[in-house]
Amino acid sequence: MLLVVWFMPIFTGTDAGSYEATAIAAVAAITAALLVVVPAVFVVAIQTLSQFSWRTVRVLADRQMAAWVVLAAVVGVCVPLGLAVNPSPLTTRIAFTCFIMSILIVAWVTWNGARHATPEWLVHHVSDNVLRPRGRWPRGRQKAARRVAVLGDLVGSPRVPVREHRLAAVTWVIGLAAQTRAGADVDDVAQALREVGADLSREVSPDHQAAIAAIAAFGMRMSGSRSINEAVVDVLFDLAVQNRASGRHQVAAEALDAVVDAVSARLTEVTPQQRVLTVVHLPPSSADLQPTAPVSRSRLAIPAPRVIPPAQTERDRPTFERVNDIVRQPMNVADLNELLTDLSPDRATEQPFSRNALPHGYELLEATVDRLVSALTSPTPSSTGWSGGHHEASGFTADVERLGRLGRCLFTGHRYSRCDAIETHLETVAARLIRVDTAPYMPPDRTGWRIAHLARRPRPASVIATTLRDLAIEAFEAGYDRRALLTGRRLLSLATAAAVAGDDVATHLYTEAIYIFINRTTYHSRSAAVVERGALIIAGLIRESDDLRRALPAEDRHPDGAASMLRMLPWQAFGFEFVLATAAWQSELRAAGWLPGDRIRQPDQTPAGRLSPCLYEMAFEELGSHFAISDSIYPTALLLTLWADAVVARTDGDNTPAIKLAAYLANQLAELDNDQDDWDDLDDPLTDDEWNSRDDLPRPEFINAHLRRIVDTVIIWAQSETSAAPVVPSVNEGARHLLSVLAEAARNPGFQNWTYHGVADTEGSSLVVIQYPDEELTLLRNQEAGARGLFAWGYSGNGPHTLADALATHVAGTLRRCIDCFGASPITGGLIDCPACANSGQRPGLDDLAMLLVSRVIASLPKDPASPSVLPNVMWTTTRAELIQSATGPRPSRTPRTRPVTARRRVQPGRGVGQRADTPTTPDQQ
């Protein structure tokens, strides 16, 4: 028909004018009618996209599409009507041409609008404009903000397909990061996050994984902003609670993991690093300087190959391609965080770190822990009263491990947490589970045939024990010995509570966690300084182990039992094992009631009655195994215990224990003498290296000369049948004052010397760093492993006196031990007298040494700076020999060297693995 109308004006002749005008008017009317289709299409699009927001409709009905509609109206309606005023064959053809053009425009606009009225196109269109802006960043902040808001509407809707939802979520957080970097208000960004979170939580059956990962990655990247981080945490936790209540436990677990990631990133921002041992630049130890050989340089020497880092090809790829690679698979928070880091190198921070931000960091940690505990799942199906309900065995395990991961992130980053909210809640939950998760009694399965083919699910007590154990390990490896000791004592307390309640499984699990904690940190370490730190932790645990030993069965000698693992703790610290074993033996005696407890102040310290048969046999067994060792404190403690037991028995009229002890000692001496006679016949004695290389050849054992005198005294006393109180034999000058002993030891060629550095860290705390000749570093600590907030120098307050006590103990080392009783006389409770130390186990003069250090050294040290600096300051430096000379001489020979602010230095691990001969560790110091 159009062809007929097109060619008709050629054959109509002079009467064509009126017909042409009518035809042109009809064309304009038809075009106007067709234009009605476009609004109808837009109405359908609005109905389709109304599930999102009006912003999404504006993306479809943009200015470009409106311009095409106006062009179709002008070309198809206005132009033909104008040509109809003065029709002609030419104007008719032009009008029909415009009519065809307008039809094509209307058809294209209609088809394009129908095709674009889908969430898939909407996501790809907006993401393409955000990720691949043409020219500068999309034509102003308002347009960019509008597109990011559209993406937020799409993320908050569950009706977007999975892949497009991932693309929308990733692009949305990229746009938010770009807005923040461009200077947008962080409160507006936080409000946008909360609005999307509200949209997600209103849906009935949402798919939240992509949104959770994107929000978590954005929160980690923008952790410097408090408002954004709080919004991220609130949104993620609300999603976790909603999904857990709806039964979508996997989505809830991902949301809770995201909460931990976001909070961990925020804590990294608001808590300072405390790495004094690896940040302070210390000079070479002045106690034992070793000259370094000059490095020879030759032109013929082959230079070492250079390590060329791999090219960063990932950053050169277009953003849209990287985003498409990420959204092809399930979302990963680490990959998203890396992408945001590459796209936004500059992080959004509110202000530089200040000490005023510390309370916020601790409050954030406590609030997050309270939230996580409030959503804790039930460990067993039969357990009631848990807000999170029950979701198989892995739900409770994941929740507890999540708490542990939140605490470990601080220690991994060398950040100390001053609140123990995590451990307190875990301890409370563990105490609640005692005797609850105990399995009913079943016949013993000695070969494991019942469970050999099944996967073993961890018990709730095992999960808590593992979490606390890992927290203690991370704290120790980060250098926070005090924190590690407190965590270990929580495990000790839980083991005690389980033992009292009769829960053997939980008792074994918590005791095993303590053993593994010490074994992994101390026993397998090649560093002597680390072993010294571990010995301090072990000693602190031993001091609190009386109740657990008292609750455990005395007859339990199983090698894998809780009692055996507890007895193995002292032997994990090589070089300190005999001192620790003595302290552990004293704890055994207190637990058995033979000695009064340390916290019970009784005027009469005499042991109560006889030793129990179990301890009696154990003392003989241990004495036979350690009769001839390098440090005689442990065999002396065992010998004095048996001697005191024989004294009590003789008082009651029973001389059998004395006779048995004398016969046993005489037999041991005879065996050692025979063994020594056999080895004396060797012409060429083997060196230590040769002995160590000959595993099949037993080494000769030699008893300490003074320990032999004590043994002879015990044998003579047993044969005399006297009722007088026995006395430990004395050594020449055994009661010498500690100051004279130190002065003489400092003049010996083999004197062990080390350096002390007074350090003011970034928080203004006064610390003392000990630098040994092998360049190993450690902190000066008191017997409770405390180092921060205790010490000070100058002449004011209790800090200088506390520092003097700890410094005197460390300077004296093993020299302060009584050489008559080897420091073991307190274990007898006054039944056996040691005149040299008055049954204290120490030489007289330790208090005098501390007072002299206060008045002659510590009082003259420079005060701490008024304001903490970025780097720790080394305020003064002195050595052990200088401190001894200052205390023993008439006047201080020199003032400790004042050091300026120093630079960073990272200590190389693994240096100096040899054990120091004069180890500054005694039972009281531990």
mmCIF file of C-alpha atoms in Angstrom, residues 196-492:
data_model
loop_
_atom_site.group_PDB
_atom_site.id
_atom_site.type_symbol
_atom_site.label_atom_id
_atom_site.label_comp_id
_atom_site.label_asym_id
_atom_site.label_seq_id
_atom_site.Cartn_x
_atom_site.Cartn_y
_atom_site.Cartn_z
ATOM 1 C CA VAL A 196 21.194 -2.301 51.272
ATOM 2 C CA GLY A 197 21.401 -4.407 54.418
ATOM 3 C CA ALA A 198 17.818 -3.520 55.262
ATOM 4 C CA ASP A 199 16.721 -4.560 51.767
ATOM 5 C CA LEU A 200 18.529 -7.873 52.104
ATOM 6 C CA SER A 201 17.037 -8.647 55.490
ATOM 7 C CA ARG A 202 13.468 -7.989 54.269
ATOM 8 C CA GLU A 203 13.566 -10.768 51.692
ATOM 9 C CA VAL A 204 12.035 -14.158 52.392
ATOM 10 C CA SER A 205 14.426 -16.439 50.506
ATOM 11 C CA PRO A 206 17.453 -14.343 49.615
ATOM 12 C CA ASP A 207 20.795 -15.315 48.152
ATOM 13 C CA HIS A 208 23.210 -13.400 50.345
ATOM 14 C CA GLN A 209 26.607 -14.992 49.680
ATOM 15 C CA ALA A 210 27.775 -12.500 47.067
ATOM 16 C CA ALA A 211 26.524 -9.495 49.030
ATOM 17 C CA ILE A 212 28.132 -10.774 52.235
ATOM 18 C CA ALA A 213 31.509 -11.262 50.577
ATOM 19 C CA ALA A 214 31.366 -7.861 48.893
ATOM 20 C CA ILE A 215 30.355 -6.022 52.057
ATOM 21 C CA ALA A 216 33.047 -7.819 54.056
ATOM 22 C CA ALA A 217 35.749 -6.944 51.522
ATOM 23 C CA PHE A 218 34.626 -3.315 51.490
ATOM 24 C CA GLY A 219 34.650 -3.212 55.291
ATOM 25 C CA MET A 220 38.167 -4.628 55.399
ATOM 26 C CA ARG A 221 39.383 -2.136 52.837
ATOM 27 C CA MET A 222 37.700 0.841 54.518
ATOM 28 C CA SER A 223 38.574 -0.273 58.042
ATOM 29 C CA GLY A 224 40.109 3.127 58.735
ATOM 30 C CA SER A 225 36.642 4.683 58.892
ATOM 31 C CA ARG A 226 34.729 4.013 62.069
ATOM 32 C CA SER A 227 31.324 4.820 60.555
ATOM 33 C CA ILE A 228 31.770 2.482 57.613
ATOM 34 C CA ASN A 229 33.132 -0.321 59.758
ATOM 35 C CA GLU A 230 30.254 -0.081 62.223
ATOM 36 C CA ALA A 231 27.757 -0.154 59.368
ATOM 37 C CA VAL A 232 29.457 -3.185 57.816
ATOM 38 C CA VAL A 233 29.515 -5.091 61.108
ATOM 39 C CA ASP A 234 25.879 -4.281 61.896
ATOM 40 C CA VAL A 235 24.688 -5.353 58.443
ATOM 41 C CA LEU A 236 26.676 -8.586 58.437
ATOM 42 C CA PHE A 237 25.631 -9.594 61.929
ATOM 43 C CA ASP A 238 21.958 -8.885 61.204
ATOM 44 C CA LEU A 239 22.186 -11.060 58.096
ATOM 45 C CA ALA A 240 23.858 -13.806 60.128
ATOM 46 C CA VAL A 241 21.164 -13.787 62.785
ATOM 47 C CA GLN A 242 18.365 -13.741 60.207
ATOM 48 C CA ASN A 243 19.829 -16.587 58.162
ATOM 49 C CA ARG A 244 20.556 -18.687 61.238
ATOM 50 C CA ALA A 245 16.983 -18.207 62.445
ATOM 51 C CA SER A 246 15.686 -19.205 58.997
ATOM 52 C CA GLY A 247 17.774 -22.368 58.922
ATOM 53 C CA ARG A 248 20.309 -21.184 56.334
ATOM 54 C CA HIS A 249 23.285 -22.042 58.523
ATOM 55 C CA GLN A 250 25.875 -21.996 55.763
ATOM 56 C CA VAL A 251 24.996 -18.413 54.812
ATOM 57 C CA ALA A 252 24.965 -17.466 58.503
ATOM 58 C CA ALA A 253 28.432 -18.969 58.960
ATOM 59 C CA GLU A 254 29.757 -16.947 56.029
ATOM 60 C CA ALA A 255 28.245 -13.777 57.495
ATOM 61 C CA LEU A 256 29.818 -14.433 60.908
ATOM 62 C CA ASP A 257 33.181 -15.120 59.267
ATOM 63 C CA ALA A 258 32.799 -11.809 57.463
ATOM 64 C CA VAL A 259 32.088 -10.082 60.791
ATOM 65 C CA VAL A 260 35.340 -11.457 62.179
ATOM 66 C CA ASP A 261 37.248 -10.311 59.080
ATOM 67 C CA ALA A 262 35.844 -6.791 59.251
ATOM 68 C CA VAL A 263 36.408 -6.426 62.989
ATOM 69 C CA SER A 264 39.931 -7.831 62.706
ATOM 70 C CA ALA A 265 40.775 -5.270 60.044
ATOM 71 C CA ARG A 266 39.362 -2.483 62.213
ATOM 72 C CA LEU A 267 41.313 -3.635 65.260
ATOM 73 C CA THR A 268 44.460 -3.571 63.167
ATOM 74 C CA GLU A 269 43.796 0.108 62.524
ATOM 75 C CA VAL A 270 42.972 1.220 66.066
ATOM 76 C CA THR A 271 45.447 -0.851 68.087
ATOM 77 C CA PRO A 272 49.171 -0.135 67.988
ATOM 78 C CA GLN A 273 51.910 -2.606 67.251
ATOM 79 C CA GLN A 274 54.036 -3.574 70.247
ATOM 80 C CA ARG A 275 57.115 -5.220 68.806
ATOM 81 C CA VAL A 276 59.852 -3.814 70.966
ATOM 82 C CA LEU A 277 62.226 -6.728 70.395
ATOM 83 C CA THR A 278 62.074 -6.387 66.622
ATOM 84 C CA VAL A 279 61.659 -2.616 66.290
ATOM 85 C CA VAL A 280 64.337 -1.252 68.596
ATOM 86 C CA HIS A 281 67.718 -0.868 66.956
ATOM 87 C CA LEU A 282 70.272 -2.052 69.484
ATOM 88 C CA PRO A 283 74.041 -1.832 69.098
ATOM 89 C CA PRO A 284 76.175 -4.978 69.275
ATOM 90 C CA SER A 285 76.274 -6.339 72.785
ATOM 91 C CA SER A 286 79.030 -4.585 74.736
ATOM 92 C CA ALA A 287 79.245 -7.589 77.029
ATOM 93 C CA ASP A 288 81.004 -9.754 74.469
ATOM 94 C CA LEU A 289 82.022 -7.971 71.276
ATOM 95 C CA GLN A 290 83.337 -10.193 68.510
ATOM 96 C CA PRO A 291 85.400 -8.576 65.723
ATOM 97 C CA THR A 292 84.038 -9.168 62.273
ATOM 98 C CA ALA A 293 86.340 -10.266 59.498
ATOM 99 C CA PRO A 294 86.619 -7.874 56.554
ATOM 100 C CA VAL A 295 84.764 -8.939 53.457
ATOM 101 C CA SER A 296 87.110 -9.496 50.543
ATOM 102 C CA ARG A 297 86.018 -8.094 47.214
ATOM 103 C CA SER A 298 87.475 -9.332 43.960
ATOM 104 C CA ARG A 299 86.765 -8.323 40.411
ATOM 105 C CA LEU A 300 86.813 -11.986 39.458
ATOM 106 C CA ALA A 301 84.222 -12.937 42.047
ATOM 107 C CA ILE A 302 80.937 -14.049 40.590
ATOM 108 C CA PRO A 303 78.186 -11.776 41.852
ATOM 109 C CA ALA A 304 75.234 -13.351 43.566
ATOM 110 C CA PRO A 305 72.221 -13.774 41.304
ATOM 111 C CA ARG A 306 69.631 -11.103 41.712
ATOM 112 C CA VAL A 307 66.139 -12.089 42.618
ATOM 113 C CA ILE A 308 63.778 -10.456 40.154
ATOM 114 C CA PRO A 309 60.275 -10.127 41.558
ATOM 115 C CA PRO A 310 57.487 -11.325 39.308
ATOM 116 C CA ALA A 311 55.804 -8.701 37.226
ATOM 117 C CA GLN A 312 52.511 -7.408 38.497
ATOM 118 C CA THR A 313 50.545 -8.416 35.418
ATOM 119 C CA GLU A 314 47.267 -8.591 37.288
ATOM 120 C CA ARG A 315 47.154 -4.856 37.939
ATOM 121 C CA ASP A 316 47.648 -4.094 34.234
ATOM 122 C CA ARG A 317 44.522 -5.965 33.210
ATOM 123 C CA PRO A 318 41.336 -3.959 32.664
ATOM 124 C CA THR A 319 39.072 -3.780 35.662
ATOM 125 C CA PHE A 320 36.072 -5.187 33.811
ATOM 126 C CA GLU A 321 38.001 -8.327 32.848
ATOM 127 C CA ARG A 322 39.216 -8.898 36.411
ATOM 128 C CA VAL A 323 35.707 -8.482 37.758
ATOM 129 C CA ASN A 324 34.335 -10.960 35.231
ATOM 130 C CA ASP A 325 36.954 -13.505 36.264
ATOM 131 C CA ILE A 326 35.951 -13.118 39.910
ATOM 132 C CA VAL A 327 32.202 -13.454 39.367
ATOM 133 C CA ARG A 328 32.523 -16.694 37.376
ATOM 134 C CA GLN A 329 32.924 -18.619 40.621
ATOM 135 C CA PRO A 330 31.676 -18.233 44.216
ATOM 136 C CA MET A 331 32.811 -15.059 45.894
ATOM 137 C CA ASN A 332 36.046 -14.942 47.847
ATOM 138 C CA VAL A 333 36.637 -12.170 50.366
ATOM 139 C CA ALA A 334 40.415 -12.347 49.948
ATOM 140 C CA ASP A 335 40.219 -11.915 46.158
ATOM 141 C CA LEU A 336 37.797 -9.015 46.505
ATOM 142 C CA ASN A 337 40.009 -7.340 49.079
ATOM 143 C CA GLU A 338 42.998 -7.725 46.771
ATOM 144 C CA LEU A 339 41.023 -6.228 43.886
ATOM 145 C CA LEU A 340 39.938 -3.258 45.991
ATOM 146 C CA THR A 341 43.503 -2.790 47.164
ATOM 147 C CA ASP A 342 44.762 -2.636 43.585
ATOM 148 C CA LEU A 343 42.007 -0.255 42.501
ATOM 149 C CA SER A 344 42.190 1.948 45.614
ATOM 150 C CA PRO A 345 45.776 2.072 46.891
ATOM 151 C CA ASP A 346 44.941 4.947 49.239
ATOM 152 C CA ARG A 347 42.933 3.822 52.232
ATOM 153 C CA ALA A 348 40.285 5.962 53.846
ATOM 154 C CA THR A 349 41.307 6.932 57.354
ATOM 155 C CA GLU A 350 39.700 9.322 59.738
ATOM 156 C CA GLN A 351 42.868 10.483 61.466
ATOM 157 C CA PRO A 352 46.328 9.197 62.328
ATOM 158 C CA PHE A 353 46.580 6.696 65.144
ATOM 159 C CA SER A 354 46.450 8.116 68.635
ATOM 160 C CA ARG A 355 46.306 6.613 72.080
ATOM 161 C CA ASN A 356 42.756 7.981 72.439
ATOM 162 C CA ALA A 357 41.615 5.362 69.898
ATOM 163 C CA LEU A 358 42.642 2.490 72.171
ATOM 164 C CA PRO A 359 39.441 2.431 74.284
ATOM 165 C CA HIS A 360 37.370 2.245 71.100
ATOM 166 C CA GLY A 361 39.400 -0.752 69.929
ATOM 167 C CA TYR A 362 38.895 -2.641 73.180
ATOM 168 C CA GLU A 363 35.192 -1.754 73.275
ATOM 169 C CA LEU A 364 34.827 -2.974 69.694
ATOM 170 C CA LEU A 365 36.470 -6.274 70.595
ATOM 171 C CA GLU A 366 34.278 -6.786 73.645
ATOM 172 C CA ALA A 367 31.086 -5.842 71.794
ATOM 173 C CA THR A 368 31.905 -8.196 68.912
ATOM 174 C CA VAL A 369 32.682 -11.065 71.255
ATOM 175 C CA ASP A 370 29.403 -10.482 73.108
ATOM 176 C CA ARG A 371 27.544 -10.582 69.806
ATOM 177 C CA LEU A 372 29.240 -13.774 68.651
ATOM 178 C CA VAL A 373 28.583 -15.471 71.976
ATOM 179 C CA SER A 374 24.945 -14.410 71.873
ATOM 180 C CA ALA A 375 24.560 -16.314 68.582
ATOM 181 C CA LEU A 376 26.458 -19.387 69.754
ATOM 182 C CA THR A 377 24.937 -22.654 68.599
ATOM 183 C CA SER A 378 24.165 -25.630 70.777
ATOM 184 C CA PRO A 379 27.009 -28.176 71.040
ATOM 185 C CA THR A 380 24.673 -31.181 71.254
ATOM 186 C CA PRO A 381 21.090 -31.813 70.137
ATOM 187 C CA SER A 382 20.000 -32.340 73.714
ATOM 188 C CA SER A 383 21.495 -29.088 74.997
ATOM 189 C CA THR A 384 18.987 -26.314 75.670
ATOM 190 C CA GLY A 385 19.276 -22.647 76.432
ATOM 191 C CA TRP A 386 21.524 -21.758 73.469
ATOM 192 C CA SER A 387 20.277 -18.855 71.373
ATOM 193 C CA GLY A 388 21.725 -20.172 68.126
ATOM 194 C CA GLY A 389 19.914 -23.501 68.277
ATOM 195 C CA HIS A 390 21.564 -26.710 67.115
ATOM 196 C CA HIS A 391 23.180 -27.127 63.736
ATOM 197 C CA GLU A 392 25.134 -30.398 63.691
ATOM 198 C CA ALA A 393 28.538 -30.728 65.338
ATOM 199 C CA SER A 394 30.360 -28.365 62.991
ATOM 200 C CA GLY A 395 28.224 -25.376 63.944
ATOM 201 C CA PHE A 396 29.493 -25.140 67.510
ATOM 202 C CA THR A 397 33.041 -25.897 66.361
ATOM 203 C CA ALA A 398 32.954 -23.102 63.795
ATOM 204 C CA ASP A 399 31.571 -20.610 66.313
ATOM 205 C CA VAL A 400 34.291 -21.326 68.855
ATOM 206 C CA GLU A 401 37.036 -21.310 66.240
ATOM 207 C CA ARG A 402 35.694 -17.991 65.018
ATOM 208 C CA LEU A 403 36.197 -16.505 68.489
ATOM 209 C CA GLY A 404 39.721 -17.874 68.554
ATOM 210 C CA ARG A 405 40.481 -16.413 65.133
ATOM 211 C CA LEU A 406 39.341 -13.006 66.298
ATOM 212 C CA GLY A 407 41.789 -13.178 69.203
ATOM 213 C CA ARG A 408 44.659 -14.625 67.218
ATOM 214 C CA CYS A 409 44.524 -11.847 64.638
ATOM 215 C CA LEU A 410 45.718 -9.406 67.298
ATOM 216 C CA PHE A 411 48.643 -11.560 68.353
ATOM 217 C CA THR A 412 49.609 -12.347 64.762
ATOM 218 C CA GLY A 413 49.881 -8.636 64.074
ATOM 219 C CA HIS A 414 51.850 -8.098 67.311
ATOM 220 C CA ARG A 415 48.975 -6.213 68.897
ATOM 221 C CA TYR A 416 48.220 -6.829 72.537
ATOM 222 C CA SER A 417 44.632 -7.051 73.702
ATOM 223 C CA ARG A 418 44.166 -5.761 77.231
ATOM 224 C CA CYS A 419 40.747 -7.345 77.613
ATOM 225 C CA ASP A 420 40.297 -11.083 77.933
ATOM 226 C CA ALA A 421 36.655 -11.175 76.881
ATOM 227 C CA ILE A 422 37.250 -14.042 74.458
ATOM 228 C CA GLU A 423 38.927 -16.278 76.999
ATOM 229 C CA THR A 424 36.422 -15.399 79.714
ATOM 230 C CA HIS A 425 33.476 -16.393 77.532
ATOM 231 C CA LEU A 426 35.202 -19.564 76.383
ATOM 232 C CA GLU A 427 35.984 -20.455 79.973
ATOM 233 C CA THR A 428 32.350 -19.874 80.934
ATOM 234 C CA VAL A 429 31.090 -22.025 78.073
ATOM 235 C CA ALA A 430 33.602 -24.755 78.899
ATOM 236 C CA ALA A 431 32.558 -24.783 82.549
ATOM 237 C CA ARG A 432 28.941 -25.061 81.423
ATOM 238 C CA LEU A 433 29.802 -28.087 79.275
ATOM 239 C CA ILE A 434 31.592 -30.045 81.990
ATOM 240 C CA ARG A 435 29.773 -33.316 82.598
ATOM 241 C CA VAL A 436 27.253 -32.365 79.899
ATOM 242 C CA ASP A 437 29.087 -33.699 76.867
ATOM 243 C CA THR A 438 30.257 -36.849 78.628
ATOM 244 C CA ALA A 439 29.284 -39.966 76.720
ATOM 245 C CA PRO A 440 27.402 -42.727 78.546
ATOM 246 C CA TYR A 441 29.368 -45.664 79.851
ATOM 247 C CA MET A 442 30.165 -48.315 77.244
ATOM 248 C CA PRO A 443 32.392 -51.380 77.268
ATOM 249 C CA PRO A 444 36.017 -50.469 76.523
ATOM 250 C CA ASP A 445 37.120 -50.550 72.903
ATOM 251 C CA ARG A 446 40.776 -51.514 73.197
ATOM 252 C CA THR A 447 41.590 -51.845 69.509
ATOM 253 C CA GLY A 448 39.503 -49.016 68.109
ATOM 254 C CA TRP A 449 37.394 -51.304 65.942
ATOM 255 C CA ARG A 450 34.211 -49.322 66.587
ATOM 256 C CA ILE A 451 35.479 -46.052 65.188
ATOM 257 C CA ALA A 452 38.311 -47.133 62.916
ATOM 258 C CA HIS A 453 36.152 -46.614 59.817
ATOM 259 C CA LEU A 454 34.303 -43.503 60.986
ATOM 260 C CA ALA A 455 35.284 -39.863 61.036
ATOM 261 C CA ARG A 456 35.807 -38.651 64.563
ATOM 262 C CA ARG A 457 33.857 -35.548 65.400
ATOM 263 C CA PRO A 458 35.549 -33.257 67.868
ATOM 264 C CA ARG A 459 33.969 -32.912 71.270
ATOM 265 C CA PRO A 460 32.861 -29.437 72.383
ATOM 266 C CA ALA A 461 35.496 -29.505 75.130
ATOM 267 C CA SER A 462 38.123 -30.385 72.523
ATOM 268 C CA VAL A 463 37.168 -27.384 70.400
ATOM 269 C CA ILE A 464 37.416 -24.976 73.330
ATOM 270 C CA ALA A 465 40.703 -26.512 74.483
ATOM 271 C CA THR A 466 42.167 -26.208 70.997
ATOM 272 C CA THR A 467 41.027 -22.597 70.666
ATOM 273 C CA LEU A 468 42.509 -21.537 74.003
ATOM 274 C CA ARG A 469 45.673 -23.477 73.232
ATOM 275 C CA ASP A 470 46.097 -21.702 69.892
ATOM 276 C CA LEU A 471 45.495 -18.337 71.562
ATOM 277 C CA ALA A 472 48.245 -19.100 74.060
ATOM 278 C CA ILE A 473 50.628 -20.205 71.297
ATOM 279 C CA GLU A 474 49.984 -17.090 69.213
ATOM 280 C CA ALA A 475 50.421 -14.836 72.250
ATOM 281 C CA PHE A 476 53.719 -16.481 73.136
ATOM 282 C CA GLU A 477 55.064 -16.325 69.592
ATOM 283 C CA ALA A 478 54.104 -12.648 69.399
ATOM 284 C CA GLY A 479 56.116 -11.982 72.569
ATOM 285 C CA TYR A 480 53.231 -11.549 75.026
ATOM 286 C CA ASP A 481 54.381 -14.000 77.675
ATOM 287 C CA ARG A 482 52.084 -12.618 80.349
ATOM 288 C CA ARG A 483 49.054 -13.081 78.099
ATOM 289 C CA ALA A 484 50.172 -16.622 77.235
ATOM 290 C CA LEU A 485 50.577 -17.466 80.920
ATOM 291 C CA LEU A 486 47.085 -16.214 81.744
ATOM 292 C CA THR A 487 45.578 -18.240 78.898
ATOM 293 C CA GLY A 488 47.454 -21.318 80.065
ATOM 294 C CA ARG A 489 46.109 -20.803 83.556
ATOM 295 C CA ARG A 490 42.580 -20.704 82.169
ATOM 296 C CA LEU A 491 43.186 -24.118 80.656
ATOM 297 C CA LEU A 492 44.573 -25.226 84.005
#
